[in-house]
PDB file of C-alpha atoms in Angstrom:
ATOM      1  CA  MET A  47      -0.047  -0.079   0.071  1.00 73.00           C
ATOM      2  CA  LYS A  48       1.344   3.445  -0.959  1.00 88.00           C
ATOM      3  CA  GLN A  49       1.964   6.122   1.699  1.00 88.00           C
ATOM      4  CA  ASN A  50      -0.999   8.471   0.492  1.00 91.00           C
ATOM      5  CA  GLU A  51      -3.271   5.517   0.649  1.00 92.00           C
ATOM      6  CA  LYS A  52      -1.857   4.674   4.123  1.00 93.00           C
ATOM      7  CA  ALA A  53      -2.613   8.213   4.913  1.00 95.00           C
ATOM      8  CA  GLN A  54      -5.898   8.294   3.781  1.00 95.00           C
ATOM      9  CA  LYS A  55      -7.162   5.127   5.393  1.00 94.00           C
ATOM     10  CA  LEU A  56      -5.449   6.461   8.744  1.00 96.00           C
ATOM     11  CA  ARG A  57      -7.487   9.784   8.536  1.00 96.00           C
ATOM     12  CA  GLU A  58     -10.423   8.164   7.838  1.00 95.00           C
ATOM     13  CA  TYR A  59     -10.266   5.566  10.564  1.00 96.00           C
ATOM     14  CA  LEU A  60      -9.873   8.820  13.079  1.00 97.00           C
ATOM     15  CA  ARG A  61     -12.502  10.839  11.580  1.00 96.00           C
ATOM     16  CA  ASN A  62     -15.038   7.841  11.992  1.00 95.00           C
ATOM     17  CA  PHE A  63     -14.452   8.351  16.101  1.00 96.00           C
ATOM     18  CA  THR A  64     -16.905  10.735  16.947  1.00 95.00           C
ATOM     19  CA  SER A  65     -19.661   8.526  15.041  1.00 95.00           C
ATOM     20  CA  CYS A  66     -18.320   5.776  16.811  1.00 95.00           C
ATOM     21  CA  GLN A  67     -18.388   6.841  19.918  1.00 95.00           C
ATOM     22  CA  SER A  68     -22.026   8.196  19.134  1.00 95.00           C
ATOM     23  CA  ARG A  69     -23.064   5.003  17.910  1.00 95.00           C
ATOM     24  CA  GLU A  70     -21.813   3.249  20.908  1.00 95.00           C
ATOM     25  CA  GLU A  71     -23.725   5.277  23.851  1.00 95.00           C
ATOM     26  CA  SER A  72     -26.894   5.093  21.486  1.00 95.00           C
ATOM     27  CA  LEU A  73     -26.546   1.072  21.532  1.00 95.00           C
ATOM     28  CA  THR A  74     -25.324   1.384  25.008  1.00 94.00           C
ATOM     29  CA  LYS A  75     -29.648   2.953  25.833  1.00 94.00           C
ATOM     30  CA  CYS A  76     -30.638   0.147  23.680  1.00 92.00           C
ATOM     31  CA  LEU A  77     -29.180  -2.490  25.433  1.00 94.00           C
ATOM     32  CA  GLU A  78     -30.496  -1.441  28.674  1.00 93.00           C
ATOM     33  CA  ARG A  79     -33.926  -2.057  27.018  1.00 92.00           C
ATOM     34  CA  GLU A  80     -36.058  -5.354  27.012  1.00 92.00           C
ATOM     35  CA  LEU A  81     -34.688  -7.098  23.585  1.00 91.00           C
ATOM     36  CA  ASP A  82     -34.864 -10.530  22.056  1.00 93.00           C
ATOM     37  CA  ASP A  83     -31.737 -12.401  22.863  1.00 93.00           C
ATOM     38  CA  ALA A  84     -30.806 -12.785  18.650  1.00 94.00           C
ATOM     39  CA  VAL A  85     -31.301  -8.579  18.720  1.00 93.00           C
ATOM     40  CA  ARG A  86     -29.421  -8.287  22.173  1.00 92.00           C
ATOM     41  CA  LYS A  87     -26.583 -10.645  20.633  1.00 95.00           C
ATOM     42  CA  ILE A  88     -26.388  -8.297  17.357  1.00 95.00           C
ATOM     43  CA  LEU A  89     -26.610  -5.020  18.843  1.00 95.00           C
ATOM     44  CA  SER A  90     -23.933  -6.130  21.477  1.00 95.00           C
ATOM     45  CA  ALA A  91     -21.594  -7.201  18.876  1.00 95.00           C
ATOM     46  CA  ASP A  92     -21.740  -3.891  16.967  1.00 95.00           C
ATOM     47  CA  LYS A  93     -21.319  -1.734  20.406  1.00 95.00           C
ATOM     48  CA  GLU A  94     -18.076  -3.882  21.026  1.00 95.00           C
ATOM     49  CA  LYS A  95     -17.196  -3.008  17.394  1.00 94.00           C
ATOM     50  CA  MET A  96     -17.825   0.947  18.142  1.00 95.00           C
ATOM     51  CA  SER A  97     -15.976   0.485  21.501  1.00 94.00           C
ATOM     52  CA  VAL A  98     -12.864  -1.316  20.277  1.00 94.00           C
ATOM     53  CA  HIS A  99     -12.300   1.487  17.442  1.00 94.00           C
ATOM     54  CA  CYS A 100     -12.687   4.538  19.955  1.00 95.00           C
ATOM     55  CA  GLU A 101     -10.055   2.443  21.751  1.00 95.00           C
ATOM     56  CA  ASN A 102      -7.821   2.103  19.093  1.00 95.00           C
ATOM     57  CA  VAL A 103      -8.136   5.935  18.184  1.00 96.00           C
ATOM     58  CA  LEU A 104      -7.142   6.637  21.944  1.00 96.00           C
ATOM     59  CA  LEU A 105      -3.911   4.822  21.184  1.00 95.00           C
ATOM     60  CA  ILE A 106      -3.069   6.027  18.400  1.00 96.00           C
ATOM     61  CA  MET A 107      -3.050   9.422  20.035  1.00 96.00           C
ATOM     62  CA  ASN A 108      -0.904   8.185  22.633  1.00 96.00           C
ATOM     63  CA  TYR A 109       1.435   8.483  19.738  1.00 96.00           C
ATOM     64  CA  LEU A 110       1.239  12.357  19.927  1.00 97.00           C
ATOM     65  CA  ALA A 111       3.342  14.185  22.523  1.00 96.00           C
ATOM     66  CA  PRO A 112       0.456  15.328  25.187  1.00 94.00           C
ATOM     67  CA  ASP A 113       1.257  18.960  25.131  1.00 93.00           C
ATOM     68  CA  SER A 114       1.676  19.435  21.832  1.00 97.00           C
ATOM     69  CA  LEU A 115       0.327  21.494  19.144  1.00 98.00           C
ATOM     70  CA  THR A 116       0.114  18.428  16.823  1.00 98.00           C
ATOM     71  CA  ARG A 117      -1.960  16.550  19.704  1.00 98.00           C
ATOM     72  CA  GLN A 118      -4.201  19.630  20.268  1.00 98.00           C
ATOM     73  CA  ILE A 119      -4.978  19.746  16.698  1.00 98.00           C
ATOM     74  CA  PHE A 120      -5.879  15.542  16.352  1.00 98.00           C
ATOM     75  CA  ASP A 121      -7.630  16.320  20.220  1.00 98.00           C
ATOM     76  CA  LYS A 122      -9.837  19.565  18.540  1.00 98.00           C
ATOM     77  CA  HIS A 123     -10.254  17.776  14.661  1.00 98.00           C
ATOM     78  CA  TYR A 124     -10.647  13.827  15.287  1.00 98.00           C
ATOM     79  CA  LEU A 125     -11.751  13.669  18.840  1.00 97.00           C
ATOM     80  CA  GLN A 126     -14.024  16.595  19.039  1.00 97.00           C
ATOM     81  CA  GLY A 127     -14.974  16.724  15.259  1.00 96.00           C
ATOM     82  CA  LEU A 128     -14.003  20.376  14.777  1.00 97.00           C
ATOM     83  CA  SER A 129     -13.180  21.273  11.152  1.00 97.00           C
ATOM     84  CA  MET A 130     -10.007  22.427  10.075  1.00 98.00           C
ATOM     85  CA  ASP A 131     -10.986  25.821  10.139  1.00 98.00           C
ATOM     86  CA  LEU A 132     -12.617  25.739  13.509  1.00 98.00           C
ATOM     87  CA  THR A 133      -9.652  23.748  14.987  1.00 98.00           C
ATOM     88  CA  ALA A 134      -7.236  26.648  13.429  1.00 98.00           C
ATOM     89  CA  ASP A 135      -9.494  29.161  14.758  1.00 98.00           C
ATOM     90  CA  ALA A 136      -9.769  27.635  18.254  1.00 98.00           C
ATOM     91  CA  LEU A 137      -5.991  27.310  19.000  1.00 98.00           C
ATOM     92  CA  GLY A 138      -5.335  30.223  17.404  1.00 98.00           C
ATOM     93  CA  TYR A 139      -3.087  29.226  13.893  1.00 98.00           C
ATOM     94  CA  SER A 140      -4.023  29.739  10.052  1.00 98.00           C
ATOM     95  CA  TYR A 141      -5.519  26.611   8.545  1.00 98.00           C
ATOM     96  CA  GLY A 142      -2.891  26.209   6.267  1.00 98.00           C
ATOM     97  CA  TYR A 143      -0.231  25.742   9.574  1.00 98.00           C
ATOM     98  CA  CYS A 144      -2.749  23.451  11.383  1.00 98.00           C
ATOM     99  CA  ALA A 145      -3.116  21.508   8.138  1.00 98.00           C
ATOM    100  CA  ASN A 146       0.808  20.853   7.581  1.00 98.00           C
ATOM    101  CA  VAL A 147       1.325  20.058  11.284  1.00 98.00           C
ATOM    102  CA  GLU A 148      -1.366  17.741  11.023  1.00 98.00           C
ATOM    103  CA  SER A 149      -0.110  15.950   7.595  1.00 97.00           C
ATOM    104  CA  ALA A 150       3.262  16.022   9.044  1.00 98.00           C
ATOM    105  CA  ALA A 151       2.381  13.860  12.190  1.00 98.00           C
ATOM    106  CA  ILE A 152      -0.285  11.418   9.679  1.00 98.00           C
ATOM    107  CA  LYS A 153       2.667  10.887   7.855  1.00 96.00           C
ATOM    108  CA  GLN A 154       4.928   9.939  10.890  1.00 96.00           C
ATOM    109  CA  LEU A 155       2.053   8.232  12.191  1.00 97.00           C
ATOM    110  CA  VAL A 156       1.797   5.904   8.881  1.00 95.00           C
ATOM    111  CA  GLN A 157       5.441   5.143   9.415  1.00 94.00           C
ATOM    112  CA  LYS A 158       4.735   3.432  12.382  1.00 94.00           C
ATOM    113  CA  GLU A 159       4.079  -0.467  11.801  1.00 92.00           C
ATOM    114  CA  GLU A 160       1.943  -0.673  14.967  1.00 93.00           C
ATOM    115  CA  VAL A 161      -0.338   2.004  14.009  1.00 95.00           C
ATOM    116  CA  MET A 162      -1.320   0.244  10.576  1.00 92.00           C
ATOM    117  CA  LEU A 163      -1.298  -3.104  12.221  1.00 89.00           C
ATOM    118  CA  LEU A 164      -3.759  -1.431  14.625  1.00 88.00           C
ATOM    119  CA  ILE A 165      -5.815  -0.024  12.260  1.00 88.00           C
ATOM    120  CA  ASN A 166      -5.626  -3.370   9.622  1.00 79.00           C
ATOM    121  CA  PHE A 167      -6.568  -5.656  12.425  1.00 59.00           C
ATOM    122  CA  ALA A 168      -9.470  -3.705  13.411  1.00 53.00           C
ATOM    123  CA  SER A 169     -10.727  -3.573  10.004  1.00 56.00           C
ATOM    124  CA  GLU A 170     -10.264  -7.370   9.488  1.00 54.00           C
ATOM    125  CA  ARG A 171     -11.729  -8.149  12.772  1.00 49.00           C
ATOM    126  CA  ALA A 172     -15.160  -5.650  12.700  1.00 49.00           C
ATOM    127  CA  GLY A 173     -15.467  -5.681   9.011  1.00 50.00           C
ATOM    128  CA  SER A 174     -15.724  -2.083   7.712  1.00 47.00           C
ATOM    129  CA  ILE A 175     -17.887   0.483   9.997  1.00 49.00           C
ATOM    130  CA  PRO A 176     -20.893   0.976   8.330  1.00 45.00           C
ATOM    131  CA  PHE A 177     -22.133   4.692   8.440  1.00 39.00           C
TER     132      PHE A 177
END
C-alpha cells in the first residue's frame, strides 16, 4: 500500500471516532431495554466494534506528545470532530499551518507499523464500519 493510501486510511479511521462514539452511546441505551436475545447479541456485537474503534483511536493518539500542538490539533479535529477551519481558529493558528502540522503527523504515524497493524487488525476483525 502506498504512503498516500495509508495516510487516507488513517485519516478516515480517525475521522470515524465521533461517529463510533455516538453510536456506542446509542447502542448502550438500546441495550438497557428489554430485547430479544438474538437482537441483544447483534447490538452487543455492534457496540463492541464501536468500542474497539474508539479505543484504537485513543491508542493512536498516545503516539503524539501530550502537550504538543499536534496533539491539540488531533484532539479538536478528530476527537471533537471540528473542521480544520474551526480547529485552527480555536488554537489561534492559520488553517494552512494546522493542516501542515496534521499532515506531517499523519506521515509519521503511517510509518509506525504498530499503528497500521492496529487499523488493519481492527478493520479485518470488525469488518468495515457502516455509516
